[in-house]
Every structure is written in structure tokens, then in C-alpha cells.
Amino acid sequence: MAEVKNILLLGGTEDAVRLNQTLAGHPGAVLTTSLAGHTRKPAHLSGEIIVGGFGGEEGLRQFITVNHINLVIDASHPFADRITRNAFNACAAADIHFLRLQRPEWKHLPGDHWISVASVEEAAKKLNGFNRIFLSVGRQELAPFENCSNRYFLVRSIEKADFTPHESDVTFIQSRGPFLIEEEIRLLREQRIDLLVSKNSGGKATYAKIEAARALDIPVLMIERPALPDCVTYSEIDDLVAAIGF
């Protein structure tokens, strides 16, 4: 793959930002980074930036062809499965290389009390018996919890969230990781949380909430990752860049 020059990076994660900077440092790479429409552009991205998507699989295939893209790197969120599937299929149709950068998922450790569910919708149906809930699923995934009444919700998101569950109280925290375990333990204690709801996003930035729940013996309603296409995947940026041939 040493001849790769025109690279389309599908971003939206902190890993994608770091990869953008790594690739931008290689003079042989012509780099375009795509961000979903709901993603705020980080100030330190290099190269051409596209915001808003491509209009599905066919739109992406046309973009690849018109712009002579010969490598797509998918560094989108582990739960952005539609983006990944569209990209994988578009690359197959265009007969070009497709690589995925994905951080490892969190693993269940001794002391963890996880209740595994397959989706946010399923998680919203598993709140019986819990009254003070820390929703740490991202502002885009709050809608299934709107009908969960007579509870207290603590909602933390990077950007302002719109969430008005029926007959429930909500406290909003607008913040971005990384978080320290001491801070997370204090937060869970002060808010008297009895259930944490989280996606299995992996990575270090927000893992402290999982550690805090373990330390305080608080159950975690863990939303497991969706199934993705069987593609070449790297968990480390250096390994992916080495595979490209830079």
C-alpha cells in the first residue's frame, strides 16, 4: 500500500483527530477528513474538512470516484455502525482499500456489575428498580428514555442536550473527558446514583466512570457495540500508519 496518496478519513472521535495530525505530517498524503453533521469541528484538524456526510453509500462511492480516493480510513465512533457499513460497502464497490481504526472495548473485570443490553432502546426498558440514574450515552441517544417517568436523571454530554422525560427530574452536566476516578466517585456519591447507563465505547477518556461504579458497587447498564463488517481493523494509530507504508 506504499502508493496510497489520496486518503479519506472518516472522523468524529479523538482517535481520528490524532490520526489526522499523524497523516498530515506525511508529505505523500493528500488528506480529506469527513465529520458527521452533528460533530463540531475541532480547531486543530489539518487538510480539507467536509462536514455533513455524503448522502449514504452511493453518495460516498461517487465522492471516492470523483476525487480519486484510493484509501478510506474509518475512525468513526464504535457505535456509528451506519457510517462504517456505508463506507465498507462503498469501498468494495469502488475496489479501494478500507481500514478501520477502533479502540478496544472495555472488558468486564472482577467487581463489575454489568447488565449487558444490545441497544439504547433495550436499556430504556431495564430501569425498573432504579431511581437515580446517570445517563452517560451521549446527547444523540437520549430519546428512548423520554418516557421513563418518576426518576432522577444525571445527564452528561459534550454539547448541550435536550431531554425532558415525563415527570422526572434532570440535572445536566456539559463536560468533556478525560475524567479522573476521584472526580467520578465524588460525582456518583453526591448525586446518590444507583445505576450508570453507558455505551461500551472503550478508550481511557471516560473509563473512570466504570472504575467509580466498580468502587462504589453500582450496577452498570452496559450497551454493547453493534456488529460491524468484517474488515481490517487496527487499535493503534502507529500500526495503521505502518500498514499504509508511510
JSON list of C-alpha atoms in Angstrom, two decimals:
[
{"chain": "A", "resi": 1, "resn": "MET", "atom": "CA", "xyz": [0.00, 0.00, 0.00]},
{"chain": "A", "resi": 2, "resn": "ALA", "atom": "CA", "xyz": [3.01, 2.30, -0.34]},
{"chain": "A", "resi": 3, "resn": "GLU", "atom": "CA", "xyz": [1.45, 4.15, -3.30]},
{"chain": "A", "resi": 4, "resn": "VAL", "atom": "CA", "xyz": [-1.51, 5.46, -1.29]},
{"chain": "A", "resi": 5, "resn": "LYS", "atom": "CA", "xyz": [-1.81, 9.24, -1.58]},
{"chain": "A", "resi": 6, "resn": "ASN", "atom": "CA", "xyz": [-5.45, 10.34, -1.62]},
{"chain": "A", "resi": 7, "resn": "ILE", "atom": "CA", "xyz": [-6.85, 9.46, 1.80]},
{"chain": "A", "resi": 8, "resn": "LEU", "atom": "CA", "xyz": [-10.39, 9.97, 3.08]},
{"chain": "A", "resi": 9, "resn": "LEU", "atom": "CA", "xyz": [-10.53, 9.88, 6.88]},
{"chain": "A", "resi": 10, "resn": "LEU", "atom": "CA", "xyz": [-13.94, 9.40, 8.47]},
{"chain": "A", "resi": 11, "resn": "GLY", "atom": "CA", "xyz": [-13.65, 11.22, 11.77]},
{"chain": "A", "resi": 12, "resn": "GLY", "atom": "CA", "xyz": [-15.69, 12.15, 14.78]},
{"chain": "A", "resi": 13, "resn": "THR", "atom": "CA", "xyz": [-13.51, 10.71, 17.56]},
{"chain": "A", "resi": 14, "resn": "GLU", "atom": "CA", "xyz": [-10.45, 11.87, 19.46]},
{"chain": "A", "resi": 15, "resn": "ASP", "atom": "CA", "xyz": [-8.57, 9.00, 17.84]},
{"chain": "A", "resi": 16, "resn": "ALA", "atom": "CA", "xyz": [-9.49, 10.44, 14.45]},
{"chain": "A", "resi": 17, "resn": "VAL", "atom": "CA", "xyz": [-8.09, 13.84, 15.45]},
{"chain": "A", "resi": 18, "resn": "ARG", "atom": "CA", "xyz": [-4.77, 12.26, 16.43]},
{"chain": "A", "resi": 19, "resn": "LEU", "atom": "CA", "xyz": [-4.69, 10.22, 13.24]},
{"chain": "A", "resi": 20, "resn": "ASN", "atom": "CA", "xyz": [-5.42, 13.35, 11.20]},
{"chain": "A", "resi": 21, "resn": "GLN", "atom": "CA", "xyz": [-2.37, 15.05, 12.67]},
{"chain": "A", "resi": 22, "resn": "THR", "atom": "CA", "xyz": [-0.20, 11.98, 12.13]},
{"chain": "A", "resi": 23, "resn": "LEU", "atom": "CA", "xyz": [-1.19, 11.62, 8.49]},
{"chain": "A", "resi": 24, "resn": "ALA", "atom": "CA", "xyz": [-0.90, 15.36, 7.87]},
{"chain": "A", "resi": 25, "resn": "GLY", "atom": "CA", "xyz": [2.78, 15.10, 8.72]},
{"chain": "A", "resi": 26, "resn": "HIS", "atom": "CA", "xyz": [3.47, 12.83, 5.74]},
{"chain": "A", "resi": 27, "resn": "PRO", "atom": "CA", "xyz": [4.16, 14.81, 2.53]},
{"chain": "A", "resi": 28, "resn": "GLY", "atom": "CA", "xyz": [2.88, 11.96, 0.34]},
{"chain": "A", "resi": 29, "resn": "ALA", "atom": "CA", "xyz": [-0.61, 12.05, 1.82]},
{"chain": "A", "resi": 30, "resn": "VAL", "atom": "CA", "xyz": [-3.40, 14.20, 0.37]},
{"chain": "A", "resi": 31, "resn": "LEU", "atom": "CA", "xyz": [-5.80, 14.14, 3.29]},
{"chain": "A", "resi": 32, "resn": "THR", "atom": "CA", "xyz": [-9.53, 14.81, 3.44]},
{"chain": "A", "resi": 33, "resn": "THR", "atom": "CA", "xyz": [-11.36, 14.41, 6.76]},
{"chain": "A", "resi": 34, "resn": "SER", "atom": "CA", "xyz": [-15.12, 13.96, 6.92]},
{"chain": "A", "resi": 35, "resn": "LEU", "atom": "CA", "xyz": [-17.16, 14.82, 10.01]},
{"chain": "A", "resi": 36, "resn": "ALA", "atom": "CA", "xyz": [-20.80, 13.95, 10.55]},
{"chain": "A", "resi": 37, "resn": "GLY", "atom": "CA", "xyz": [-23.18, 16.89, 10.55]},
{"chain": "A", "resi": 38, "resn": "HIS", "atom": "CA", "xyz": [-23.71, 16.76, 14.33]},
{"chain": "A", "resi": 39, "resn": "THR", "atom": "CA", "xyz": [-19.96, 16.78, 15.07]},
{"chain": "A", "resi": 40, "resn": "ARG", "atom": "CA", "xyz": [-18.36, 20.09, 15.97]},
{"chain": "A", "resi": 41, "resn": "LYS", "atom": "CA", "xyz": [-15.12, 20.60, 14.02]},
{"chain": "A", "resi": 42, "resn": "PRO", "atom": "CA", "xyz": [-12.04, 20.50, 16.26]},
{"chain": "A", "resi": 43, "resn": "ALA", "atom": "CA", "xyz": [-9.84, 23.55, 15.73]},
{"chain": "A", "resi": 44, "resn": "HIS", "atom": "CA", "xyz": [-6.70, 21.51, 15.14]},
{"chain": "A", "resi": 45, "resn": "LEU", "atom": "CA", "xyz": [-7.68, 19.38, 12.13]},
{"chain": "A", "resi": 46, "resn": "SER", "atom": "CA", "xyz": [-5.44, 19.60, 9.07]},
{"chain": "A", "resi": 47, "resn": "GLY", "atom": "CA", "xyz": [-6.17, 19.18, 5.39]},
{"chain": "A", "resi": 48, "resn": "GLU", "atom": "CA", "xyz": [-9.54, 19.53, 3.67]},
{"chain": "A", "resi": 49, "resn": "ILE", "atom": "CA", "xyz": [-12.54, 19.18, 6.00]},
{"chain": "A", "resi": 50, "resn": "ILE", "atom": "CA", "xyz": [-16.01, 18.03, 4.94]},
{"chain": "A", "resi": 51, "resn": "VAL", "atom": "CA", "xyz": [-18.97, 18.35, 7.31]},
{"chain": "A", "resi": 52, "resn": "GLY", "atom": "CA", "xyz": [-22.36, 16.76, 6.83]},
{"chain": "A", "resi": 53, "resn": "GLY", "atom": "CA", "xyz": [-21.76, 13.40, 5.23]},
{"chain": "A", "resi": 54, "resn": "PHE", "atom": "CA", "xyz": [-22.14, 12.21, 1.66]},
{"chain": "A", "resi": 55, "resn": "GLY", "atom": "CA", "xyz": [-25.77, 11.13, 1.33]},
{"chain": "A", "resi": 56, "resn": "GLY", "atom": "CA", "xyz": [-25.34, 7.47, 2.11]},
{"chain": "A", "resi": 57, "resn": "GLU", "atom": "CA", "xyz": [-23.41, 4.67, 0.48]},
{"chain": "A", "resi": 58, "resn": "GLU", "atom": "CA", "xyz": [-23.95, 5.76, -3.12]},
{"chain": "A", "resi": 59, "resn": "GLY", "atom": "CA", "xyz": [-23.01, 9.37, -2.40]},
{"chain": "A", "resi": 60, "resn": "LEU", "atom": "CA", "xyz": [-19.81, 8.22, -0.73]},
{"chain": "A", "resi": 61, "resn": "ARG", "atom": "CA", "xyz": [-18.96, 5.93, -3.66]},
{"chain": "A", "resi": 62, "resn": "GLN", "atom": "CA", "xyz": [-19.37, 8.86, -6.05]},
{"chain": "A", "resi": 63, "resn": "PHE", "atom": "CA", "xyz": [-17.17, 11.08, -3.88]},
{"chain": "A", "resi": 64, "resn": "ILE", "atom": "CA", "xyz": [-14.48, 8.40, -3.81]},
{"chain": "A", "resi": 65, "resn": "THR", "atom": "CA", "xyz": [-14.55, 8.08, -7.59]},
{"chain": "A", "resi": 66, "resn": "VAL", "atom": "CA", "xyz": [-14.67, 11.78, -8.45]},
{"chain": "A", "resi": 67, "resn": "ASN", "atom": "CA", "xyz": [-11.88, 12.68, -6.00]},
{"chain": "A", "resi": 68, "resn": "HIS", "atom": "CA", "xyz": [-9.68, 9.69, -6.89]},
{"chain": "A", "resi": 69, "resn": "ILE", "atom": "CA", "xyz": [-9.61, 8.45, -3.31]},
{"chain": "A", "resi": 70, "resn": "ASN", "atom": "CA", "xyz": [-7.58, 5.27, -3.02]},
{"chain": "A", "resi": 71, "resn": "LEU", "atom": "CA", "xyz": [-7.79, 4.66, 0.73]},
{"chain": "A", "resi": 72, "resn": "VAL", "atom": "CA", "xyz": [-10.62, 5.20, 3.21]},
{"chain": "A", "resi": 73, "resn": "ILE", "atom": "CA", "xyz": [-9.81, 5.07, 6.91]},
{"chain": "A", "resi": 74, "resn": "ASP", "atom": "CA", "xyz": [-12.84, 4.76, 9.16]},
{"chain": "A", "resi": 75, "resn": "ALA", "atom": "CA", "xyz": [-12.12, 6.27, 12.58]},
{"chain": "A", "resi": 76, "resn": "SER", "atom": "CA", "xyz": [-15.76, 6.95, 13.39]},
{"chain": "A", "resi": 77, "resn": "HIS", "atom": "CA", "xyz": [-17.30, 6.11, 16.76]},
{"chain": "A", "resi": 78, "resn": "PRO", "atom": "CA", "xyz": [-17.72, 2.39, 17.55]},
{"chain": "A", "resi": 79, "resn": "PHE", "atom": "CA", "xyz": [-21.48, 2.95, 17.64]},
{"chain": "A", "resi": 80, "resn": "ALA", "atom": "CA", "xyz": [-21.65, 4.78, 14.29]},
{"chain": "A", "resi": 81, "resn": "ASP", "atom": "CA", "xyz": [-22.36, 1.49, 12.55]},
{"chain": "A", "resi": 82, "resn": "ARG", "atom": "CA", "xyz": [-24.27, 3.02, 9.64]},
{"chain": "A", "resi": 83, "resn": "ILE", "atom": "CA", "xyz": [-21.27, 5.15, 8.71]},
{"chain": "A", "resi": 84, "resn": "THR", "atom": "CA", "xyz": [-18.98, 2.12, 8.87]},
{"chain": "A", "resi": 85, "resn": "ARG", "atom": "CA", "xyz": [-21.25, -0.10, 6.80]},
{"chain": "A", "resi": 86, "resn": "ASN", "atom": "CA", "xyz": [-21.78, 2.57, 4.14]},
{"chain": "A", "resi": 87, "resn": "ALA", "atom": "CA", "xyz": [-18.06, 3.17, 3.90]},
{"chain": "A", "resi": 88, "resn": "PHE", "atom": "CA", "xyz": [-17.18, -0.51, 3.79]},
{"chain": "A", "resi": 89, "resn": "ASN", "atom": "CA", "xyz": [-19.72, -1.17, 1.02]},
{"chain": "A", "resi": 90, "resn": "ALA", "atom": "CA", "xyz": [-18.72, 1.94, -0.95]},
{"chain": "A", "resi": 91, "resn": "CYS", "atom": "CA", "xyz": [-15.07, 0.93, -0.87]},
{"chain": "A", "resi": 92, "resn": "ALA", "atom": "CA", "xyz": [-15.93, -2.59, -2.00]},
{"chain": "A", "resi": 93, "resn": "ALA", "atom": "CA", "xyz": [-17.94, -1.17, -4.92]},
{"chain": "A", "resi": 94, "resn": "ALA", "atom": "CA", "xyz": [-15.10, 1.20, -5.86]},
{"chain": "A", "resi": 95, "resn": "ASP", "atom": "CA", "xyz": [-12.47, -1.52, -5.34]},
{"chain": "A", "resi": 96, "resn": "ILE", "atom": "CA", "xyz": [-10.29, 0.52, -3.00]},
{"chain": "A", "resi": 97, "resn": "HIS", "atom": "CA", "xyz": [-8.66, -0.15, 0.38]},
{"chain": "A", "resi": 98, "resn": "PHE", "atom": "CA", "xyz": [-10.72, 0.23, 3.55]},
{"chain": "A", "resi": 99, "resn": "LEU", "atom": "CA", "xyz": [-9.14, 0.26, 7.01]},
{"chain": "A", "resi": 100, "resn": "ARG", "atom": "CA", "xyz": [-10.75, 0.80, 10.39]},
{"chain": "A", "resi": 101, "resn": "LEU", "atom": "CA", "xyz": [-9.23, 2.40, 13.48]},
{"chain": "A", "resi": 102, "resn": "GLN", "atom": "CA", "xyz": [-11.15, 1.29, 16.55]},
{"chain": "A", "resi": 103, "resn": "ARG", "atom": "CA", "xyz": [-10.15, 1.39, 20.18]},
{"chain": "A", "resi": 104, "resn": "PRO", "atom": "CA", "xyz": [-10.69, -1.87, 22.11]},
{"chain": "A", "resi": 105, "resn": "GLU", "atom": "CA", "xyz": [-13.91, -2.23, 24.04]},
{"chain": "A", "resi": 106, "resn": "TRP", "atom": "CA", "xyz": [-13.95, -2.26, 27.83]},
{"chain": "A", "resi": 107, "resn": "LYS", "atom": "CA", "xyz": [-13.78, -5.68, 29.45]},
{"chain": "A", "resi": 108, "resn": "HIS", "atom": "CA", "xyz": [-15.78, -6.91, 32.42]},
{"chain": "A", "resi": 109, "resn": "LEU", "atom": "CA", "xyz": [-13.47, -7.11, 35.44]},
{"chain": "A", "resi": 110, "resn": "PRO", "atom": "CA", "xyz": [-13.89, -8.62, 38.93]},
{"chain": "A", "resi": 111, "resn": "GLY", "atom": "CA", "xyz": [-16.11, -6.33, 40.97]},
{"chain": "A", "resi": 112, "resn": "ASP", "atom": "CA", "xyz": [-18.05, -5.05, 37.96]},
{"chain": "A", "resi": 113, "resn": "HIS", "atom": "CA", "xyz": [-21.83, -5.50, 38.00]},
{"chain": "A", "resi": 114, "resn": "TRP", "atom": "CA", "xyz": [-22.78, -5.15, 34.36]},
{"chain": "A", "resi": 115, "resn": "ILE", "atom": "CA", "xyz": [-26.20, -5.69, 32.85]},
{"chain": "A", "resi": 116, "resn": "SER", "atom": "CA", "xyz": [-25.49, -6.12, 29.15]},
{"chain": "A", "resi": 117, "resn": "VAL", "atom": "CA", "xyz": [-28.01, -4.91, 26.58]},
{"chain": "A", "resi": 118, "resn": "ALA", "atom": "CA", "xyz": [-27.86, -4.73, 22.81]},
{"chain": "A", "resi": 119, "resn": "SER", "atom": "CA", "xyz": [-29.22, -1.22, 22.26]},
{"chain": "A", "resi": 120, "resn": "VAL", "atom": "CA", "xyz": [-30.17, 2.08, 23.85]},
{"chain": "A", "resi": 121, "resn": "GLU", "atom": "CA", "xyz": [-33.82, 1.18, 23.33]},
{"chain": "A", "resi": 122, "resn": "GLU", "atom": "CA", "xyz": [-33.35, -2.03, 25.32]},
{"chain": "A", "resi": 123, "resn": "ALA", "atom": "CA", "xyz": [-31.52, -0.11, 28.04]},
{"chain": "A", "resi": 124, "resn": "ALA", "atom": "CA", "xyz": [-34.50, 2.23, 28.46]},
{"chain": "A", "resi": 125, "resn": "LYS", "atom": "CA", "xyz": [-36.66, -0.80, 29.26]},
{"chain": "A", "resi": 126, "resn": "LYS", "atom": "CA", "xyz": [-34.34, -2.04, 32.01]},
{"chain": "A", "resi": 127, "resn": "LEU", "atom": "CA", "xyz": [-34.66, 0.78, 34.54]},
{"chain": "A", "resi": 128, "resn": "ASN", "atom": "CA", "xyz": [-37.15, -0.91, 36.87]},
{"chain": "A", "resi": 129, "resn": "GLY", "atom": "CA", "xyz": [-35.85, -0.88, 40.44]},
{"chain": "A", "resi": 130, "resn": "PHE", "atom": "CA", "xyz": [-33.52, 2.07, 39.85]},
{"chain": "A", "resi": 131, "resn": "ASN", "atom": "CA", "xyz": [-34.38, 5.64, 40.78]},
{"chain": "A", "resi": 132, "resn": "ARG", "atom": "CA", "xyz": [-31.27, 7.82, 40.42]},
{"chain": "A", "resi": 133, "resn": "ILE", "atom": "CA", "xyz": [-29.67, 7.17, 37.06]},
{"chain": "A", "resi": 134, "resn": "PHE", "atom": "CA", "xyz": [-26.53, 8.53, 35.46]},
{"chain": "A", "resi": 135, "resn": "LEU", "atom": "CA", "xyz": [-27.15, 8.61, 31.71]},
{"chain": "A", "resi": 136, "resn": "SER", "atom": "CA", "xyz": [-23.76, 8.74, 30.01]},
{"chain": "A", "resi": 137, "resn": "VAL", "atom": "CA", "xyz": [-24.75, 7.74, 26.48]},
{"chain": "A", "resi": 138, "resn": "GLY", "atom": "CA", "xyz": [-24.31, 10.98, 24.51]},
{"chain": "A", "resi": 139, "resn": "ARG", "atom": "CA", "xyz": [-26.95, 13.57, 23.73]},
{"chain": "A", "resi": 140, "resn": "GLN", "atom": "CA", "xyz": [-27.95, 11.85, 20.47]},
{"chain": "A", "resi": 141, "resn": "GLU", "atom": "CA", "xyz": [-29.19, 8.77, 22.35]},
{"chain": "A", "resi": 142, "resn": "LEU", "atom": "CA", "xyz": [-31.47, 10.26, 24.99]},
{"chain": "A", "resi": 143, "resn": "ALA", "atom": "CA", "xyz": [-34.80, 9.96, 23.16]},
{"chain": "A", "resi": 144, "resn": "PRO", "atom": "CA", "xyz": [-35.57, 6.34, 24.22]},
{"chain": "A", "resi": 145, "resn": "PHE", "atom": "CA", "xyz": [-35.51, 7.49, 27.87]},
{"chain": "A", "resi": 146, "resn": "GLU", "atom": "CA", "xyz": [-38.07, 10.28, 27.39]},
{"chain": "A", "resi": 147, "resn": "ASN", "atom": "CA", "xyz": [-40.95, 8.07, 28.60]},
{"chain": "A", "resi": 148, "resn": "CYS", "atom": "CA", "xyz": [-39.13, 6.92, 31.75]},
{"chain": "A", "resi": 149, "resn": "SER", "atom": "CA", "xyz": [-41.12, 8.69, 34.46]},
{"chain": "A", "resi": 150, "resn": "ASN", "atom": "CA", "xyz": [-40.71, 9.35, 38.20]},
{"chain": "A", "resi": 151, "resn": "ARG", "atom": "CA", "xyz": [-36.93, 9.15, 38.26]},
{"chain": "A", "resi": 152, "resn": "TYR", "atom": "CA", "xyz": [-33.91, 11.37, 38.70]},
{"chain": "A", "resi": 153, "resn": "PHE", "atom": "CA", "xyz": [-31.51, 11.55, 35.76]},
{"chain": "A", "resi": 154, "resn": "LEU", "atom": "CA", "xyz": [-27.99, 12.91, 35.69]},
{"chain": "A", "resi": 155, "resn": "VAL", "atom": "CA", "xyz": [-27.07, 13.61, 32.05]},
{"chain": "A", "resi": 156, "resn": "ARG", "atom": "CA", "xyz": [-23.53, 14.41, 30.97]},
{"chain": "A", "resi": 157, "resn": "SER", "atom": "CA", "xyz": [-22.70, 15.33, 27.38]},
{"chain": "A", "resi": 158, "resn": "ILE", "atom": "CA", "xyz": [-20.08, 17.29, 25.46]},
{"chain": "A", "resi": 159, "resn": "GLU", "atom": "CA", "xyz": [-22.65, 19.60, 23.88]},
{"chain": "A", "resi": 160, "resn": "LYS", "atom": "CA", "xyz": [-25.94, 20.90, 25.26]},
{"chain": "A", "resi": 161, "resn": "ALA", "atom": "CA", "xyz": [-28.60, 18.20, 25.49]},
{"chain": "A", "resi": 162, "resn": "ASP", "atom": "CA", "xyz": [-32.37, 18.40, 25.02]},
{"chain": "A", "resi": 163, "resn": "PHE", "atom": "CA", "xyz": [-34.03, 15.90, 27.34]},
{"chain": "A", "resi": 164, "resn": "THR", "atom": "CA", "xyz": [-37.38, 16.26, 29.12]},
{"chain": "A", "resi": 165, "resn": "PRO", "atom": "CA", "xyz": [-38.50, 12.86, 30.46]},
{"chain": "A", "resi": 166, "resn": "HIS", "atom": "CA", "xyz": [-42.05, 12.65, 31.75]},
{"chain": "A", "resi": 167, "resn": "GLU", "atom": "CA", "xyz": [-42.43, 13.52, 35.45]},
{"chain": "A", "resi": 168, "resn": "SER", "atom": "CA", "xyz": [-38.71, 13.15, 36.13]},
{"chain": "A", "resi": 169, "resn": "ASP", "atom": "CA", "xyz": [-36.03, 15.49, 37.39]},
{"chain": "A", "resi": 170, "resn": "VAL", "atom": "CA", "xyz": [-32.88, 16.05, 35.32]},
{"chain": "A", "resi": 171, "resn": "THR", "atom": "CA", "xyz": [-29.50, 17.56, 36.10]},
{"chain": "A", "resi": 172, "resn": "PHE", "atom": "CA", "xyz": [-27.34, 18.40, 33.09]},
{"chain": "A", "resi": 173, "resn": "ILE", "atom": "CA", "xyz": [-23.55, 18.47, 33.06]},
{"chain": "A", "resi": 174, "resn": "GLN", "atom": "CA", "xyz": [-21.83, 19.74, 29.94]},
{"chain": "A", "resi": 175, "resn": "SER", "atom": "CA", "xyz": [-18.27, 18.43, 30.00]},
{"chain": "A", "resi": 176, "resn": "ARG", "atom": "CA", "xyz": [-15.64, 16.55, 28.01]},
{"chain": "A", "resi": 177, "resn": "GLY", "atom": "CA", "xyz": [-13.25, 13.86, 29.28]},
{"chain": "A", "resi": 178, "resn": "PRO", "atom": "CA", "xyz": [-10.82, 12.70, 30.32]},
{"chain": "A", "resi": 179, "resn": "PHE", "atom": "CA", "xyz": [-12.20, 12.37, 33.82]},
{"chain": "A", "resi": 180, "resn": "LEU", "atom": "CA", "xyz": [-10.39, 11.29, 36.99]},
{"chain": "A", "resi": 181, "resn": "ILE", "atom": "CA", "xyz": [-11.67, 8.38, 39.06]},
{"chain": "A", "resi": 182, "resn": "GLU", "atom": "CA", "xyz": [-11.67, 10.55, 42.20]},
{"chain": "A", "resi": 183, "resn": "GLU", "atom": "CA", "xyz": [-13.93, 13.06, 40.44]},
{"chain": "A", "resi": 184, "resn": "GLU", "atom": "CA", "xyz": [-16.26, 10.34, 39.23]},
{"chain": "A", "resi": 185, "resn": "ILE", "atom": "CA", "xyz": [-16.54, 8.71, 42.65]},
{"chain": "A", "resi": 186, "resn": "ARG", "atom": "CA", "xyz": [-17.38, 12.08, 44.17]},
{"chain": "A", "resi": 187, "resn": "LEU", "atom": "CA", "xyz": [-19.98, 12.78, 41.47]},
{"chain": "A", "resi": 188, "resn": "LEU", "atom": "CA", "xyz": [-21.71, 9.42, 41.90]},
{"chain": "A", "resi": 189, "resn": "ARG", "atom": "CA", "xyz": [-21.78, 9.83, 45.66]},
{"chain": "A", "resi": 190, "resn": "GLU", "atom": "CA", "xyz": [-23.03, 13.42, 45.63]},
{"chain": "A", "resi": 191, "resn": "GLN", "atom": "CA", "xyz": [-25.78, 12.57, 43.15]},
{"chain": "A", "resi": 192, "resn": "ARG", "atom": "CA", "xyz": [-26.63, 9.33, 45.02]},
{"chain": "A", "resi": 193, "resn": "ILE", "atom": "CA", "xyz": [-26.57, 7.41, 41.73]},
{"chain": "A", "resi": 194, "resn": "ASP", "atom": "CA", "xyz": [-27.84, 3.83, 41.87]},
{"chain": "A", "resi": 195, "resn": "LEU", "atom": "CA", "xyz": [-27.39, 2.96, 38.17]},
{"chain": "A", "resi": 196, "resn": "LEU", "atom": "CA", "xyz": [-24.93, 4.01, 35.47]},
{"chain": "A", "resi": 197, "resn": "VAL", "atom": "CA", "xyz": [-26.03, 3.67, 31.84]},
{"chain": "A", "resi": 198, "resn": "SER", "atom": "CA", "xyz": [-23.13, 3.65, 29.39]},
{"chain": "A", "resi": 199, "resn": "LYS", "atom": "CA", "xyz": [-22.16, 2.58, 25.92]},
{"chain": "A", "resi": 200, "resn": "ASN", "atom": "CA", "xyz": [-19.16, 0.27, 25.68]},
{"chain": "A", "resi": 201, "resn": "SER", "atom": "CA", "xyz": [-17.21, 2.93, 23.83]},
{"chain": "A", "resi": 202, "resn": "GLY", "atom": "CA", "xyz": [-13.77, 1.87, 25.04]},
{"chain": "A", "resi": 203, "resn": "GLY", "atom": "CA", "xyz": [-10.81, 4.17, 25.48]},
{"chain": "A", "resi": 204, "resn": "LYS", "atom": "CA", "xyz": [-9.38, 5.92, 28.51]},
{"chain": "A", "resi": 205, "resn": "ALA", "atom": "CA", "xyz": [-11.14, 9.31, 28.44]},
{"chain": "A", "resi": 206, "resn": "THR", "atom": "CA", "xyz": [-14.37, 8.16, 30.11]},
{"chain": "A", "resi": 207, "resn": "TYR", "atom": "CA", "xyz": [-13.33, 4.84, 31.66]},
{"chain": "A", "resi": 208, "resn": "ALA", "atom": "CA", "xyz": [-13.11, 6.43, 35.13]},
{"chain": "A", "resi": 209, "resn": "LYS", "atom": "CA", "xyz": [-16.91, 6.28, 35.44]},
{"chain": "A", "resi": 210, "resn": "ILE", "atom": "CA", "xyz": [-16.71, 2.49, 35.05]},
{"chain": "A", "resi": 211, "resn": "GLU", "atom": "CA", "xyz": [-13.99, 2.34, 37.68]},
{"chain": "A", "resi": 212, "resn": "ALA", "atom": "CA", "xyz": [-16.02, 4.56, 40.00]},
{"chain": "A", "resi": 213, "resn": "ALA", "atom": "CA", "xyz": [-19.11, 2.37, 39.63]},
{"chain": "A", "resi": 214, "resn": "ARG", "atom": "CA", "xyz": [-16.95, -0.67, 40.44]},
{"chain": "A", "resi": 215, "resn": "ALA", "atom": "CA", "xyz": [-15.51, 1.03, 43.53]},
{"chain": "A", "resi": 216, "resn": "LEU", "atom": "CA", "xyz": [-18.98, 2.03, 44.79]},
{"chain": "A", "resi": 217, "resn": "ASP", "atom": "CA", "xyz": [-20.65, -1.28, 43.85]},
{"chain": "A", "resi": 218, "resn": "ILE", "atom": "CA", "xyz": [-23.06, 0.49, 41.47]},
{"chain": "A", "resi": 219, "resn": "PRO", "atom": "CA", "xyz": [-24.57, -1.58, 38.63]},
{"chain": "A", "resi": 220, "resn": "VAL", "atom": "CA", "xyz": [-23.76, -0.56, 35.05]},
{"chain": "A", "resi": 221, "resn": "LEU", "atom": "CA", "xyz": [-26.31, -0.97, 32.30]},
{"chain": "A", "resi": 222, "resn": "MET", "atom": "CA", "xyz": [-23.78, -1.60, 29.53]},
{"chain": "A", "resi": 223, "resn": "ILE", "atom": "CA", "xyz": [-24.86, -1.09, 25.93]},
{"chain": "A", "resi": 224, "resn": "GLU", "atom": "CA", "xyz": [-22.71, -3.41, 23.85]},
{"chain": "A", "resi": 225, "resn": "ARG", "atom": "CA", "xyz": [-21.29, -2.45, 20.47]},
{"chain": "A", "resi": 226, "resn": "PRO", "atom": "CA", "xyz": [-23.20, -3.16, 17.27]},
{"chain": "A", "resi": 227, "resn": "ALA", "atom": "CA", "xyz": [-21.84, -5.77, 14.88]},
{"chain": "A", "resi": 228, "resn": "LEU", "atom": "CA", "xyz": [-19.64, -4.22, 12.17]},
{"chain": "A", "resi": 229, "resn": "PRO", "atom": "CA", "xyz": [-18.39, -5.54, 8.82]},
{"chain": "A", "resi": 230, "resn": "ASP", "atom": "CA", "xyz": [-15.50, -7.98, 8.87]},
{"chain": "A", "resi": 231, "resn": "CYS", "atom": "CA", "xyz": [-12.75, -5.58, 7.84]},
{"chain": "A", "resi": 232, "resn": "VAL", "atom": "CA", "xyz": [-9.07, -4.92, 8.54]},
{"chain": "A", "resi": 233, "resn": "THR", "atom": "CA", "xyz": [-9.04, -3.18, 11.92]},
{"chain": "A", "resi": 234, "resn": "TYR", "atom": "CA", "xyz": [-6.27, -1.59, 13.97]},
{"chain": "A", "resi": 235, "resn": "SER", "atom": "CA", "xyz": [-6.43, -0.45, 17.57]},
{"chain": "A", "resi": 236, "resn": "GLU", "atom": "CA", "xyz": [-3.22, 1.59, 17.45]},
{"chain": "A", "resi": 237, "resn": "ILE", "atom": "CA", "xyz": [-2.50, 4.55, 15.16]},
{"chain": "A", "resi": 238, "resn": "ASP", "atom": "CA", "xyz": [1.15, 3.61, 14.67]},
{"chain": "A", "resi": 239, "resn": "ASP", "atom": "CA", "xyz": [0.20, 0.13, 13.47]},
{"chain": "A", "resi": 240, "resn": "LEU", "atom": "CA", "xyz": [-2.32, 1.52, 11.00]},
{"chain": "A", "resi": 241, "resn": "VAL", "atom": "CA", "xyz": [0.15, 4.09, 9.61]},
{"chain": "A", "resi": 242, "resn": "ALA", "atom": "CA", "xyz": [2.80, 1.39, 9.27]},
{"chain": "A", "resi": 243, "resn": "ALA", "atom": "CA", "xyz": [0.32, -0.72, 7.28]},
{"chain": "A", "resi": 244, "resn": "ILE", "atom": "CA", "xyz": [-0.22, 2.17, 4.87]},
{"chain": "A", "resi": 245, "resn": "GLY", "atom": "CA", "xyz": [3.50, 2.21, 4.21]},
{"chain": "A", "resi": 246, "resn": "PHE", "atom": "CA", "xyz": [4.48, 5.68, 5.45]}
]
